[in-house]
PDB file as gemmi writes it, atoms N, CA and C in Angstrom:
CRYST1    1.000    1.000    1.000  90.00  90.00  90.00 P 1                      
ATOM      1  N   UNK A   1     193.640  84.416 106.271  1.00  0.00           N  
ATOM      2  CA  UNK A   1     195.137  84.938 106.181  1.00  0.00           C  
ATOM      3  C   UNK A   1     195.386  84.542 108.000  1.00  0.00           C  
ATOM      4  N   UNK A   2     195.107  84.292 108.651  1.00  0.00           N  
ATOM      5  CA  UNK A   2     195.399  84.361 109.888  1.00  0.00           C  
ATOM      6  C   UNK A   2     196.484  83.517 109.943  1.00  0.00           C  
ATOM      7  N   UNK A   3     196.808  81.906 109.698  1.00  0.00           N  
ATOM      8  CA  UNK A   3     197.825  81.069 109.339  1.00  0.00           C  
ATOM      9  C   UNK A   3     198.705  81.627 108.491  1.00  0.00           C  
ATOM     10  N   UNK A   4     198.638  82.177 107.591  1.00  0.00           N  
ATOM     11  CA  UNK A   4     199.930  82.829 106.748  1.00  0.00           C  
ATOM     12  C   UNK A   4     200.482  83.899 107.623  1.00  0.00           C  
ATOM     13  N   UNK A   5     199.740  84.404 108.323  1.00  0.00           N  
ATOM     14  CA  UNK A   5     200.645  85.576 109.491  1.00  0.00           C  
ATOM     15  C   UNK A   5     201.809  84.714 110.440  1.00  0.00           C  
ATOM     16  N   UNK A   6     201.655  83.521 110.578  1.00  0.00           N  
ATOM     17  CA  UNK A   6     202.651  82.782 111.463  1.00  0.00           C  
ATOM     18  C   UNK A   6     203.425  82.183 110.663  1.00  0.00           C  
ATOM     19  N   UNK A   7     203.518  81.873 109.503  1.00  0.00           N  
ATOM     20  CA  UNK A   7     204.752  81.392 108.551  1.00  0.00           C  
ATOM     21  C   UNK A   7     205.991  82.538 108.292  1.00  0.00           C  
ATOM     22  N   UNK A   8     206.951  82.342 107.718  1.00  0.00           N  
ATOM     23  CA  UNK A   8     207.956  83.000 107.543  1.00  0.00           C  
ATOM     24  C   UNK A   8     207.259  83.687 106.101  1.00  0.00           C  
ATOM     25  N   UNK A   9     207.823  84.788 105.493  1.00  0.00           N  
ATOM     26  CA  UNK A   9     207.521  85.532 104.390  1.00  0.00           C  
ATOM     27  C   UNK A   9     207.993  84.874 103.327  1.00  0.00           C  
ATOM     28  N   UNK A  10     208.952  83.770 103.291  1.00  0.00           N  
ATOM     29  CA  UNK A  10     209.485  82.981 102.217  1.00  0.00           C  
ATOM     30  C   UNK A  10     208.545  81.890 102.008  1.00  0.00           C  
ATOM     31  N   UNK A  11     207.898  81.566 103.025  1.00  0.00           N  
ATOM     32  CA  UNK A  11     207.084  80.706 102.780  1.00  0.00           C  
ATOM     33  C   UNK A  11     205.417  80.739 102.325  1.00  0.00           C  
ATOM     34  N   UNK A  12     205.105  81.835 102.841  1.00  0.00           N  
ATOM     35  CA  UNK A  12     203.951  82.982 102.526  1.00  0.00           C  
ATOM     36  C   UNK A  12     203.773  83.167 100.871  1.00  0.00           C  
ATOM     37  N   UNK A  13     205.355  83.517 100.571  1.00  0.00           N  
ATOM     38  CA  UNK A  13     205.343  83.775  99.160  1.00  0.00           C  
ATOM     39  C   UNK A  13     205.288  82.831  98.242  1.00  0.00           C  
ATOM     40  N   UNK A  14     205.753  81.912  98.838  1.00  0.00           N  
ATOM     41  CA  UNK A  14     205.760  80.266  97.706  1.00  0.00           C  
ATOM     42  C   UNK A  14     204.133  79.525  97.505  1.00  0.00           C  
ATOM     43  N   UNK A  15     203.685  80.052  98.939  1.00  0.00           N  
ATOM     44  CA  UNK A  15     202.232  79.062  98.913  1.00  0.00           C  
ATOM     45  C   UNK A  15     201.104  80.391  98.358  1.00  0.00           C  
ATOM     46  N   UNK A  16     201.808  81.643  98.151  1.00  0.00           N  
ATOM     47  CA  UNK A  16     200.838  82.352  97.127  1.00  0.00           C  
ATOM     48  C   UNK A  16     200.985  82.118  95.569  1.00  0.00           C  
ATOM     49  N   UNK A  17     202.259  81.849  95.547  1.00  0.00           N  
ATOM     50  CA  UNK A  17     202.730  81.868  94.097  1.00  0.00           C  
ATOM     51  C   UNK A  17     201.851  80.237  93.527  1.00  0.00           C  
ATOM     52  N   UNK A  18     202.097  79.039  94.593  1.00  0.00           N  
ATOM     53  CA  UNK A  18     201.206  78.074  94.224  1.00  0.00           C  
ATOM     54  C   UNK A  18     199.432  78.054  93.669  1.00  0.00           C  
ATOM     55  N   UNK A  19     199.091  78.939  95.179  1.00  0.00           N  
ATOM     56  CA  UNK A  19     197.752  79.023  94.626  1.00  0.00           C  
ATOM     57  C   UNK A  19     197.742  79.883  93.712  1.00  0.00           C  
ATOM     58  N   UNK A  20     198.248  80.810  92.987  1.00  0.00           N  
ATOM     59  CA  UNK A  20     198.152  81.673  91.963  1.00  0.00           C  
ATOM     60  C   UNK A  20     197.981  80.672  90.750  1.00  0.00           C  
ATOM     61  N   UNK A  21     199.183  79.695  90.703  1.00  0.00           N  
ATOM     62  CA  UNK A  21     198.881  78.529  89.657  1.00  0.00           C  
ATOM     63  C   UNK A  21     197.951  77.556  89.685  1.00  0.00           C  
ATOM     64  N   UNK A  22     197.623  77.117  90.714  1.00  0.00           N  
ATOM     65  CA  UNK A  22     196.093  76.391  90.768  1.00  0.00           C  
ATOM     66  C   UNK A  22     194.936  77.295  90.163  1.00  0.00           C  
ATOM     67  N   UNK A  23     194.946  78.879  90.570  1.00  0.00           N  
ATOM     68  CA  UNK A  23     193.808  79.406  90.317  1.00  0.00           C  
ATOM     69  C   UNK A  23     193.879  79.320  88.531  1.00  0.00           C  
ATOM     70  N   UNK A  24     194.925  79.741  87.812  1.00  0.00           N  
ATOM     71  CA  UNK A  24     195.105  80.015  86.466  1.00  0.00           C  
ATOM     72  C   UNK A  24     195.018  78.578  86.018  1.00  0.00           C  
ATOM     73  N   UNK A  25     195.192  77.461  86.488  1.00  0.00           N  
ATOM     74  CA  UNK A  25     194.658  76.141  85.393  1.00  0.00           C  
ATOM     75  C   UNK A  25     193.672  75.506  86.051  1.00  0.00           C  
ATOM     76  N   UNK A  26     193.048  75.777  87.279  1.00  0.00           N  
ATOM     77  CA  UNK A  26     191.773  74.778  87.510  1.00  0.00           C  
ATOM     78  C   UNK A  26     190.899  75.678  88.160  1.00  0.00           C  
ATOM     79  N   UNK A  27     190.966  77.549  87.818  1.00  0.00           N  
ATOM     80  CA  UNK A  27     190.020  77.978  88.102  1.00  0.00           C  
ATOM     81  C   UNK A  27     188.703  77.926  87.703  1.00  0.00           C  
ATOM     82  N   UNK A  28     188.407  77.776  86.089  1.00  0.00           N  
ATOM     83  CA  UNK A  28     187.265  77.585  85.429  1.00  0.00           C  
ATOM     84  C   UNK A  28     186.236  76.498  85.858  1.00  0.00           C  
ATOM     85  N   UNK A  29     187.015  75.499  86.643  1.00  0.00           N  
ATOM     86  CA  UNK A  29     186.287  74.256  86.824  1.00  0.00           C  
ATOM     87  C   UNK A  29     184.815  74.581  87.378  1.00  0.00           C  
ATOM     88  N   UNK A  30     185.085  75.294  88.745  1.00  0.00           N  
ATOM     89  CA  UNK A  30     183.856  75.857  89.283  1.00  0.00           C  
ATOM     90  C   UNK A  30     182.517  76.100  88.178  1.00  0.00           C  
ATOM     91  N   UNK A  31     182.956  76.486  87.136  1.00  0.00           N  
ATOM     92  CA  UNK A  31     181.841  76.919  86.211  1.00  0.00           C  
ATOM     93  C   UNK A  31     181.181  75.629  85.274  1.00  0.00           C  
ATOM     94  N   UNK A  32     181.758  74.649  85.570  1.00  0.00           N  
ATOM     95  CA  UNK A  32     181.303  73.543  84.619  1.00  0.00           C  
ATOM     96  C   UNK A  32     180.243  72.821  85.392  1.00  0.00           C  
ATOM     97  N   UNK A  33     178.772  72.818  84.433  1.00  0.00           N  
ATOM     98  CA  UNK A  33     177.757  71.892  85.074  1.00  0.00           C  
ATOM     99  C   UNK A  33     177.490  70.489  84.774  1.00  0.00           C  
ATOM    100  N   UNK A  34     178.097  70.337  83.405  1.00  0.00           N  
ATOM    101  CA  UNK A  34     178.029  68.930  83.216  1.00  0.00           C  
ATOM    102  C   UNK A  34     179.227  68.318  82.459  1.00  0.00           C  
ATOM    103  N   UNK A  35     178.751  67.384  81.840  1.00  0.00           N  
ATOM    104  CA  UNK A  35     180.001  66.586  80.816  1.00  0.00           C  
ATOM    105  C   UNK A  35     180.624  67.296  79.550  1.00  0.00           C  
ATOM    106  N   UNK A  36     181.606  67.352  79.190  1.00  0.00           N  
ATOM    107  CA  UNK A  36     182.047  68.312  78.148  1.00  0.00           C  
ATOM    108  C   UNK A  36     181.380  67.867  77.019  1.00  0.00           C  
ATOM    109  N   UNK A  37     180.938  68.194  75.937  1.00  0.00           N  
ATOM    110  CA  UNK A  37     180.493  67.628  75.054  1.00  0.00           C  
ATOM    111  C   UNK A  37     181.573  67.142  73.796  1.00  0.00           C  
ATOM    112  N   UNK A  38     182.366  67.736  73.710  1.00  0.00           N  
ATOM    113  CA  UNK A  38     183.641  66.991  72.815  1.00  0.00           C  
ATOM    114  C   UNK A  38     184.619  67.807  72.970  1.00  0.00           C  
ATOM    115  N   UNK A  39     185.887  66.607  73.304  1.00  0.00           N  
ATOM    116  CA  UNK A  39     187.269  67.028  73.477  1.00  0.00           C  
ATOM    117  C   UNK A  39     188.215  66.797  71.938  1.00  0.00           C  
ATOM    118  N   UNK A  40     189.025  68.038  71.729  1.00  0.00           N  
ATOM    119  CA  UNK A  40     189.774  67.860  70.585  1.00  0.00           C  
ATOM    120  C   UNK A  40     191.050  67.960  71.090  1.00  0.00           C  
ATOM    121  N   UNK A  41     191.647  66.713  70.453  1.00  0.00           N  
ATOM    122  CA  UNK A  41     193.300  66.259  71.048  1.00  0.00           C  
ATOM    123  C   UNK A  41     194.351  66.594  69.885  1.00  0.00           C  
ATOM    124  N   UNK A  42     195.272  67.344  70.334  1.00  0.00           N  
ATOM    125  CA  UNK A  42     196.344  67.550  69.322  1.00  0.00           C  
ATOM    126  C   UNK A  42     197.328  66.461  68.824  1.00  0.00           C  
ATOM    127  N   UNK A  43     197.601  65.762  70.173  1.00  0.00           N  
ATOM    128  CA  UNK A  43     198.490  64.926  69.871  1.00  0.00           C  
ATOM    129  C   UNK A  43     198.340  63.888  70.567  1.00  0.00           C  
ATOM    130  N   UNK A  44     197.676  62.404  69.765  1.00  0.00           N  
ATOM    131  CA  UNK A  44     196.888  61.650  70.826  1.00  0.00           C  
ATOM    132  C   UNK A  44     198.533  60.781  71.806  1.00  0.00           C  
ATOM    133  N   UNK A  45     199.288  60.885  71.190  1.00  0.00           N  
ATOM    134  CA  UNK A  45     200.557  60.060  71.957  1.00  0.00           C  
ATOM    135  C   UNK A  45     201.139  60.781  72.934  1.00  0.00           C  
ATOM    136  N   UNK A  46     201.263  62.126  73.165  1.00  0.00           N  
ATOM    137  CA  UNK A  46     201.582  62.735  74.215  1.00  0.00           C  
ATOM    138  C   UNK A  46     200.115  62.536  75.696  1.00  0.00           C  
ATOM    139  N   UNK A  47     199.123  62.613  74.839  1.00  0.00           N  
ATOM    140  CA  UNK A  47     197.825  62.812  75.507  1.00  0.00           C  
ATOM    141  C   UNK A  47     197.665  61.413  75.850  1.00  0.00           C  
ATOM    142  N   UNK A  48     197.969  60.298  76.447  1.00  0.00           N  
ATOM    143  CA  UNK A  48     197.657  59.114  75.904  1.00  0.00           C  
ATOM    144  C   UNK A  48     196.353  59.030  76.941  1.00  0.00           C  
ATOM    145  N   UNK A  49     196.369  59.624  78.140  1.00  0.00           N  
ATOM    146  CA  UNK A  49     194.886  59.091  79.297  1.00  0.00           C  
ATOM    147  C   UNK A  49     193.501  59.784  78.751  1.00  0.00           C  
ATOM    148  N   UNK A  50     193.868  60.912  78.135  1.00  0.00           N  
ATOM    149  CA  UNK A  50     192.625  61.643  77.566  1.00  0.00           C  
ATOM    150  C   UNK A  50     191.564  60.870  76.924  1.00  0.00           C  
ATOM    151  N   UNK A  51     192.030  60.200  75.691  1.00  0.00           N  
ATOM    152  CA  UNK A  51     191.271  59.639  74.769  1.00  0.00           C  
ATOM    153  C   UNK A  51     190.681  58.082  75.591  1.00  0.00           C  
ATOM    154  N   UNK A  52     191.531  57.582  76.139  1.00  0.00           N  
ATOM    155  CA  UNK A  52     190.994  56.308  76.793  1.00  0.00           C  
ATOM    156  C   UNK A  52     189.574  57.150  78.101  1.00  0.00           C  
ATOM    157  N   UNK A  53     190.105  57.566  78.635  1.00  0.00           N  
ATOM    158  CA  UNK A  53     189.080  58.548  79.297  1.00  0.00           C  
ATOM    159  C   UNK A  53     187.539  58.990  79.026  1.00  0.00           C  
ATOM    160  N   UNK A  54     187.785  59.677  77.490  1.00  0.00           N  
ATOM    161  CA  UNK A  54     186.797  59.932  76.810  1.00  0.00           C  
ATOM    162  C   UNK A  54     185.734  58.812  76.310  1.00  0.00           C  
ATOM    163  N   UNK A  55     186.612  57.842  75.833  1.00  0.00           N  
ATOM    164  CA  UNK A  55     186.035  56.446  75.493  1.00  0.00           C  
ATOM    165  C   UNK A  55     184.660  55.702  76.425  1.00  0.00           C  
ATOM    166  N   UNK A  56     185.458  55.748  77.942  1.00  0.00           N  
ATOM    167  CA  UNK A  56     185.023  55.441  78.984  1.00  0.00           C  
ATOM    168  C   UNK A  56     183.933  56.143  79.456  1.00  0.00           C  
ATOM    169  N   UNK A  57     183.644  57.384  79.677  1.00  0.00           N  
ATOM    170  CA  UNK A  57     182.725  58.219  79.859  1.00  0.00           C  
ATOM    171  C   UNK A  57     181.933  58.629  78.583  1.00  0.00           C  
ATOM    172  N   UNK A  58     182.170  57.969  77.250  1.00  0.00           N  
ATOM    173  CA  UNK A  58     181.040  58.514  76.108  1.00  0.00           C  
ATOM    174  C   UNK A  58     181.279  59.837  75.722  1.00  0.00           C  
ATOM    175  N   UNK A  59     182.684  60.449  75.755  1.00  0.00           N  
ATOM    176  CA  UNK A  59     182.688  61.937  75.295  1.00  0.00           C  
ATOM    177  C   UNK A  59     183.167  61.499  73.698  1.00  0.00           C  
ATOM    178  N   UNK A  60     182.600  62.495  72.821  1.00  0.00           N  
ATOM    179  CA  UNK A  60     183.495  62.207  71.179  1.00  0.00           C  
ATOM    180  C   UNK A  60     184.531  63.007  71.638  1.00  0.00           C  
ATOM    181  N   UNK A  61     185.514  62.305  70.638  1.00  0.00           N  
ATOM    182  CA  UNK A  61     186.735  63.044  70.459  1.00  0.00           C  
ATOM    183  C   UNK A  61     187.030  63.316  68.968  1.00  0.00           C  
ATOM    184  N   UNK A  62     187.939  64.256  68.738  1.00  0.00           N  
ATOM    185  CA  UNK A  62     188.535  64.710  67.548  1.00  0.00           C  
ATOM    186  C   UNK A  62     189.998  64.605  68.082  1.00  0.00           C  
ATOM    187  N   UNK A  63     190.570  63.829  67.223  1.00  0.00           N  
ATOM    188  CA  UNK A  63     192.319  63.717  67.373  1.00  0.00           C  
ATOM    189  C   UNK A  63     193.014  64.139  65.947  1.00  0.00           C  
ATOM    190  N   UNK A  64     194.187  64.866  66.293  1.00  0.00           N  
ATOM    191  CA  UNK A  64     195.312  64.729  64.701  1.00  0.00           C  
ATOM    192  C   UNK A  64     195.837  63.584  65.594  1.00  0.00           C  
ATOM    193  N   UNK A  65     195.781  62.674  64.518  1.00  0.00           N  
ATOM    194  CA  UNK A  65     196.704  61.755  64.534  1.00  0.00           C  
ATOM    195  C   UNK A  65     197.882  61.640  63.521  1.00  0.00           C  
ATOM    196  N   UNK A  66     199.102  60.953  64.235  1.00  0.00           N  
ATOM    197  CA  UNK A  66     200.446  60.907  63.204  1.00  0.00           C  
ATOM    198  C   UNK A  66     200.643  59.138  62.783  1.00  0.00           C  
ATOM    199  N   UNK A  67     201.401  58.911  62.076  1.00  0.00           N  
ATOM    200  CA  UNK A  67     201.547  57.319  61.956  1.00  0.00           C  
ATOM    201  C   UNK A  67     201.496  56.389  63.312  1.00  0.00           C  
ATOM    202  N   UNK A  68     201.899  56.900  64.304  1.00  0.00           N  
ATOM    203  CA  UNK A  68     202.104  56.144  65.531  1.00  0.00           C  
ATOM    204  C   UNK A  68     201.168  56.390  66.403  1.00  0.00           C  
ATOM    205  N   UNK A  69     199.747  56.552  66.084  1.00  0.00           N  
ATOM    206  CA  UNK A  69     198.605  56.686  66.908  1.00  0.00           C  
ATOM    207  C   UNK A  69     197.729  55.352  66.568  1.00  0.00           C  
ATOM    208  N   UNK A  70     196.892  55.775  67.233  1.00  0.00           N  
ATOM    209  CA  UNK A  70     195.627  54.541  67.441  1.00  0.00           C  
ATOM    210  C   UNK A  70     194.433  55.264  66.885  1.00  0.00           C  
ATOM    211  N   UNK A  71     193.942  54.786  65.393  1.00  0.00           N  
ATOM    212  CA  UNK A  71     192.811  55.845  65.010  1.00  0.00           C  
ATOM    213  C   UNK A  71     191.332  55.377  65.666  1.00  0.00           C  
ATOM    214  N   UNK A  72     191.629  54.496  66.217  1.00  0.00           N  
ATOM    215  CA  UNK A  72     190.581  53.455  66.672  1.00  0.00           C  
ATOM    216  C   UNK A  72     190.113  54.213  68.067  1.00  0.00           C  
ATOM    217  N   UNK A  73     190.866  55.188  68.788  1.00  0.00           N  
ATOM    218  CA  UNK A  73     190.646  55.347  70.169  1.00  0.00           C  
ATOM    219  C   UNK A  73     189.749  56.788  69.954  1.00  0.00           C  
ATOM    220  N   UNK A  74     189.726  57.670  68.716  1.00  0.00           N  
ATOM    221  CA  UNK A  74     188.940  58.790  68.557  1.00  0.00           C  
ATOM    222  C   UNK A  74     187.457  58.780  67.846  1.00  0.00           C  
ATOM    223  N   UNK A  75     186.550  59.260  67.604  1.00  0.00           N  
ATOM    224  CA  UNK A  75     185.525  59.158  67.170  1.00  0.00           C  
ATOM    225  C   UNK A  75     185.780  59.886  65.799  1.00  0.00           C  
ATOM    226  N   UNK A  76     186.486  60.878  65.222  1.00  0.00           N  
ATOM    227  CA  UNK A  76     187.069  61.647  64.457  1.00  0.00           C  
ATOM    228  C   UNK A  76     188.401  61.653  64.438  1.00  0.00           C  
ATOM    229  N   UNK A  77     189.530  60.893  63.408  1.00  0.00           N  
ATOM    230  CA  UNK A  77     190.528  60.889  63.354  1.00  0.00           C  
ATOM    231  C   UNK A  77     190.748  61.836  62.250  1.00  0.00           C  
ATOM    232  N   UNK A  78     192.317  63.082  62.359  1.00  0.00           N  
ATOM    233  CA  UNK A  78     192.133  63.645  61.069  1.00  0.00           C  
ATOM    234  C   UNK A  78     193.916  63.695  61.148  1.00  0.00           C  
ATOM    235  N   UNK A  79     194.376  62.800  60.200  1.00  0.00           N  
ATOM    236  CA  UNK A  79     195.683  62.468  59.653  1.00  0.00           C  
ATOM    237  C   UNK A  79     196.472  63.735  59.695  1.00  0.00           C  
ATOM    238  N   UNK A  80     197.468  63.925  60.456  1.00  0.00           N  
ATOM    239  CA  UNK A  80     198.586  65.378  60.325  1.00  0.00           C  
ATOM    240  C   UNK A  80     199.794  65.230  60.900  1.00  0.00           C  
ATOM    241  N   UNK A  81     200.546  65.833  60.749  1.00  0.00           N  
ATOM    242  CA  UNK A  81     201.811  65.503  61.205  1.00  0.00           C  
ATOM    243  C   UNK A  81     202.090  66.300  62.522  1.00  0.00           C  
ATOM    244  N   UNK A  82     201.790  65.630  63.359  1.00  0.00           N  
ATOM    245  CA  UNK A  82     201.874  66.805  64.475  1.00  0.00           C  
ATOM    246  C   UNK A  82     203.186  66.874  65.212  1.00  0.00           C  
ATOM    247  N   UNK A  83     204.289  66.044  64.338  1.00  0.00           N  
ATOM    248  CA  UNK A  83     205.777  66.714  64.773  1.00  0.00           C  
ATOM    249  C   UNK A  83     205.969  67.690  64.515  1.00  0.00           C  
ATOM    250  N   UNK A  84     205.836  68.315  63.365  1.00  0.00           N  
ATOM    251  CA  UNK A  84     205.658  69.793  63.051  1.00  0.00           C  
ATOM    252  C   UNK A  84     204.555  70.739  63.427  1.00  0.00           C  
ATOM    253  N   UNK A  85     205.280  71.957  63.656  1.00  0.00           N  
ATOM    254  CA  UNK A  85     203.995  72.683  63.795  1.00  0.00           C  
ATOM    255  C   UNK A  85     203.301  73.347  62.664  1.00  0.00           C  
ATOM    256  N   UNK A  86     203.994  73.330  61.848  1.00  0.00           N  
ATOM    257  CA  UNK A  86     203.284  73.806  60.347  1.00  0.00           C  
ATOM    258  C   UNK A  86     202.272  73.541  60.041  1.00  0.00           C  
ATOM    259  N   UNK A  87     201.655  72.233  59.861  1.00  0.00           N  
ATOM    260  CA  UNK A  87     200.715  71.964  59.710  1.00  0.00           C  
ATOM    261  C   UNK A  87     199.246  72.390  60.566  1.00  0.00           C  
ATOM    262  N   UNK A  88     199.856  72.312  61.710  1.00  0.00           N  
ATOM    263  CA  UNK A  88     198.594  72.765  62.958  1.00  0.00           C  
ATOM    264  C   UNK A  88     198.439  74.119  62.721  1.00  0.00           C  
ATOM    265  N   UNK A  89     199.367  75.019  62.498  1.00  0.00           N  
ATOM    266  CA  UNK A  89     199.072  76.566  62.582  1.00  0.00           C  
ATOM    267  C   UNK A  89     198.414  76.979  61.345  1.00  0.00           C  
ATOM    268  N   UNK A  90     198.479  76.380  60.017  1.00  0.00           N  
ATOM    269  CA  UNK A  90     197.881  76.897  59.027  1.00  0.00           C  
ATOM    270  C   UNK A  90     196.376  76.259  58.600  1.00  0.00           C  
TER     271      UNK A  90                                                      
END                                                                             
């Protein structure tokens, strides 16, 4: 907190918001002890790099795929309409 006392209040508030956001999204990483066992991907087209990284690392994947997705990128492909949320919710 010593360096934050030298900054203006506006900058301190902005840095605290950024720190809070990072803690929310990345705080659980410190508890990970090894590789993930399996990855579930809802929209393969939107999450383009995740299936490719899983293939490189040898992590099995389950993907909900639409007609515009590559079923060879996932170990288990579940055909579904990922454009509408009704099939996913039920």
